[in-house]
């Protein structure tokens, strides 16, 4: 059994989708990031960066439990465990990993900043809005060009696609129009037709979370006002 610590965010969606795609048994532990559940000592023991998602696999290497945090690392772990969506040959694995790292270092952070400054900042900052909206547009263009000659980012459907789809699903909040990127749009529709993606994206969905963050000063303080915590 995999204990899955989850909040319905693009990073949380990655792991929900992957667990469904692989058919791995899991138990859901909702983490309310607007109320500070991520700072509880029991969760920090699993995810020291106080971020979701995280997992604990009771049947880890050698049959011993193992905890994993950081969504990209979890995708790689689950891919190896299930033997799915993560190639075993080195050339295929490198192809997948470079697009996974592209999402982790580019698409996710830039889309997150676009979302933040467009929807959550207490006052509009034109430079920040333009900076991150334009960068997401550029990254969407990278994906669109990549998908011109293939159905999926690394050739076959893989954890690279799983990592990206939840971020692209929030394209409107990032100030983007999918119609501008026909290959990306076709890819997104292809993924959103997969039963595991549908179920993973809907898992513990909370349509009120974004509204609560936008309107609740306490929620924004919990999410965006943190500094180092000293023991």
Coordinates of C-alpha atoms in Angstrom, one line a residue:
X1 CA 0.0 0.0 0.0
X2 CA 1.3 3.5 -0.9
X3 CA 0.3 6.3 1.5
X4 CA -0.3 9.3 -0.8
X5 CA -0.2 12.8 0.7
X6 CA -2.0 15.0 -1.7
X7 CA -3.5 18.4 -2.4
X8 CA -5.3 19.1 -5.7
X9 CA -2.6 21.2 -7.3
X10 CA -0.7 20.5 -10.6
X11 CA 2.1 18.8 -8.6
X12 CA -0.4 16.7 -6.7
X13 CA -2.2 15.8 -9.9
X14 CA 1.1 14.2 -11.3
X15 CA 1.2 11.6 -8.6
X16 CA -2.6 10.9 -8.6
X17 CA -2.4 10.3 -12.4
X18 CA 0.6 8.1 -12.1
X19 CA -0.8 5.9 -9.4
X20 CA -4.0 5.5 -11.4
X21 CA -2.0 4.8 -14.6
X22 CA 0.1 2.1 -12.9
X23 CA -2.8 0.5 -11.0
X24 CA -0.8 0.7 -7.7
X25 CA -2.9 0.5 -4.5
X26 CA -2.8 3.7 -2.5
X27 CA -4.5 5.4 0.4
X28 CA -5.2 9.1 0.1
X29 CA -4.2 11.5 2.8
X30 CA -5.5 15.0 2.0
X31 CA -3.3 17.9 3.0
X32 CA -5.0 21.2 3.3
X33 CA -2.1 23.6 2.3
X34 CA -4.3 26.6 3.0
X35 CA -4.6 25.7 6.7
X36 CA -1.0 24.7 7.3
X37 CA -1.3 20.9 7.3
X38 CA 2.1 20.8 5.5
X39 CA 3.9 22.1 8.6
X40 CA 2.7 19.3 10.9
X41 CA 5.7 17.4 12.3
X42 CA 4.4 14.0 11.0
X43 CA 4.3 15.4 7.5
X44 CA 7.6 17.1 7.8
X45 CA 9.2 13.8 8.7
X46 CA 8.1 12.6 5.2
X47 CA 8.5 15.8 3.2
X48 CA 11.1 18.1 4.9
X49 CA 10.5 20.8 2.3
X50 CA 6.9 21.1 3.6
X51 CA 5.5 20.7 0.1
X52 CA 3.1 18.2 -1.4
X53 CA 3.0 15.6 -2.9
X54 CA 4.8 12.9 -0.9
X55 CA 4.4 9.2 -0.6
X56 CA 5.3 6.4 1.8
X57 CA 5.6 3.0 0.2
X58 CA 5.2 0.2 2.7
X59 CA 6.8 -2.2 0.2
X60 CA 9.9 -0.3 -0.7
X61 CA 13.4 -1.5 -1.7
X62 CA 14.2 -4.8 0.1
X63 CA 10.6 -4.9 1.4
X64 CA 11.2 -2.1 3.8
X65 CA 9.1 1.1 3.9
X66 CA 10.5 4.2 2.1
X67 CA 9.3 7.8 1.9
X68 CA 9.7 9.9 -1.2
X69 CA 9.1 13.7 -1.6
X70 CA 9.4 16.0 -4.7
X71 CA 7.0 15.1 -7.5
X72 CA 9.7 14.4 -10.1
X73 CA 11.5 11.9 -7.8
X74 CA 8.1 10.3 -7.0
X75 CA 7.3 9.8 -10.7
X76 CA 10.7 8.2 -11.3
X77 CA 10.3 6.0 -8.3
X78 CA 6.8 4.8 -9.3
X79 CA 7.9 4.3 -12.9
X80 CA 10.7 2.0 -11.7
X81 CA 8.5 0.2 -9.3
X82 CA 5.7 -0.4 -11.7
X83 CA 7.9 -0.8 -14.8
X84 CA 5.7 1.6 -16.7
X85 CA 6.0 4.9 -18.5
X86 CA 9.7 5.2 -17.6
X87 CA 12.0 3.3 -20.1
X88 CA 14.6 0.9 -18.8
X89 CA 17.1 1.5 -21.7
X90 CA 19.5 4.4 -21.2
X91 CA 18.7 6.3 -24.4
X92 CA 14.9 6.1 -23.8
X93 CA 15.3 7.1 -20.1
X94 CA 17.5 10.1 -21.0
X95 CA 14.8 11.2 -23.4
X96 CA 12.2 11.1 -20.7
X97 CA 14.3 12.6 -18.0
X98 CA 15.3 15.7 -19.9
X99 CA 11.6 16.6 -20.5
X100 CA 10.8 15.7 -16.9
X101 CA 13.6 18.1 -15.7
X102 CA 12.4 20.7 -18.2
X103 CA 9.0 20.6 -16.5
X104 CA 10.5 20.7 -13.0
X105 CA 12.9 23.5 -13.7
X106 CA 10.9 25.5 -16.3
X107 CA 7.2 24.9 -17.0
X108 CA 6.1 24.3 -13.4
X109 CA 8.0 27.2 -11.7
X110 CA 7.2 29.7 -14.5
X111 CA 3.5 28.7 -14.7
X112 CA 3.3 28.9 -11.0
X113 CA 4.7 32.4 -10.9
X114 CA 2.4 33.5 -13.7
X115 CA -0.6 32.1 -11.8
X116 CA 0.6 33.8 -8.6
X117 CA 1.1 37.3 -10.0
X118 CA -2.1 37.1 -12.1
X119 CA -4.4 35.8 -9.4
X120 CA -2.9 35.9 -5.9
X121 CA -0.7 39.0 -5.6
X122 CA -2.2 41.6 -3.3
X123 CA -1.7 44.3 -5.9
X124 CA -1.0 43.9 -9.7
X125 CA 2.6 44.2 -10.7
X126 CA 2.7 44.8 -14.4
X127 CA 6.3 43.8 -14.9
X128 CA 5.9 40.5 -13.0
X129 CA 2.7 39.7 -14.8
X130 CA 4.2 40.3 -18.3
X131 CA 7.5 38.6 -17.4
X132 CA 5.9 35.3 -16.3
X133 CA 3.0 35.3 -18.7
X134 CA 5.4 35.7 -21.6
X135 CA 7.8 33.1 -20.4
X136 CA 5.0 30.5 -20.1
X137 CA 4.0 31.5 -23.6
X138 CA 7.5 30.7 -24.7
X139 CA 7.5 27.4 -22.9
X140 CA 4.2 26.4 -24.5
X141 CA 5.8 27.2 -27.8
X142 CA 8.7 24.8 -27.0
X143 CA 6.2 22.1 -26.3
X144 CA 4.2 22.9 -29.4
X145 CA 7.2 22.6 -31.6
X146 CA 8.3 19.4 -29.9
X147 CA 4.9 17.8 -30.4
X148 CA 4.8 18.7 -34.1
X149 CA 6.3 15.4 -35.1
X150 CA 5.3 13.1 -32.2
X151 CA 2.3 12.4 -30.1
X152 CA 4.1 12.6 -26.7
X153 CA 7.0 14.6 -25.4
X154 CA 9.5 11.7 -25.3
X155 CA 8.1 9.6 -28.1
X156 CA 5.9 7.1 -26.1
X157 CA 3.6 8.2 -23.3
X158 CA 5.7 8.7 -20.2
X159 CA 6.2 10.4 -16.9
X160 CA 7.2 13.5 -18.8
X161 CA 3.7 13.8 -20.1
X162 CA 2.2 13.1 -16.7
X163 CA 4.4 15.8 -15.2
X164 CA 3.2 18.5 -17.6
X165 CA -0.5 17.9 -18.1
X166 CA -1.7 19.3 -14.8
X167 CA 0.2 22.5 -15.5
X168 CA -1.2 22.9 -19.0
X169 CA -4.7 22.3 -17.5
X170 CA -4.4 25.7 -15.8
X171 CA -3.5 27.5 -19.0
X172 CA -6.2 30.1 -18.6
X173 CA -4.9 31.1 -15.1
X174 CA -1.5 31.6 -16.8
X175 CA -2.9 33.9 -19.4
X176 CA -2.6 31.5 -22.3
X177 CA -4.8 30.4 -25.2
X178 CA -4.3 26.8 -26.3
X179 CA -5.7 27.6 -29.8
X180 CA -2.4 29.4 -30.3
X181 CA -0.6 26.1 -30.0
X182 CA -2.4 23.5 -32.1
X183 CA 0.1 20.6 -31.4
X184 CA 0.0 21.2 -27.7
X185 CA -3.8 21.5 -27.8
X186 CA -4.0 18.1 -29.5
X187 CA -1.6 16.6 -27.0
X188 CA -3.6 18.0 -24.1
X189 CA -6.9 16.6 -25.5
X190 CA -5.2 13.3 -26.0
X191 CA -4.1 13.1 -22.4
X192 CA -7.4 14.3 -21.0
X193 CA -9.2 11.5 -22.8
X194 CA -7.2 8.9 -20.8
X195 CA -9.3 7.4 -17.9
X196 CA -6.4 7.5 -15.4
X197 CA -5.8 11.2 -16.2
X198 CA -9.5 12.0 -15.8
X199 CA -9.6 10.2 -12.4
X200 CA -6.2 11.6 -11.2
X201 CA -7.2 15.2 -12.1
X202 CA -10.5 14.8 -10.2
X203 CA -9.0 13.2 -7.1
X204 CA -9.9 15.2 -4.0
X205 CA -10.7 18.2 -6.3
X206 CA -11.5 21.4 -4.4
X207 CA -12.9 24.0 -6.7
X208 CA -13.0 26.5 -3.8
X209 CA -9.2 26.3 -3.0
X210 CA -8.1 28.9 -5.6
X211 CA -10.9 31.3 -4.5
X212 CA -10.0 30.8 -0.8
X213 CA -6.4 31.6 -1.5
X214 CA -7.3 34.7 -3.5
X215 CA -9.7 36.0 -0.8
X216 CA -8.3 34.7 2.5
X217 CA -5.4 36.7 3.9
X218 CA -4.6 33.9 6.4
X219 CA -4.4 31.3 3.6
X220 CA -2.1 33.5 1.6
X221 CA 0.1 34.0 4.7
X222 CA 0.3 30.3 5.2
X223 CA 1.3 29.7 1.5
X224 CA 3.3 32.7 0.6
X225 CA 4.6 34.3 3.8
X226 CA 7.0 31.6 5.1
X227 CA 10.6 32.0 6.1
X228 CA 13.1 29.5 7.5
X229 CA 11.8 27.7 10.6
X230 CA 14.5 27.2 13.3
X231 CA 14.2 24.4 15.9

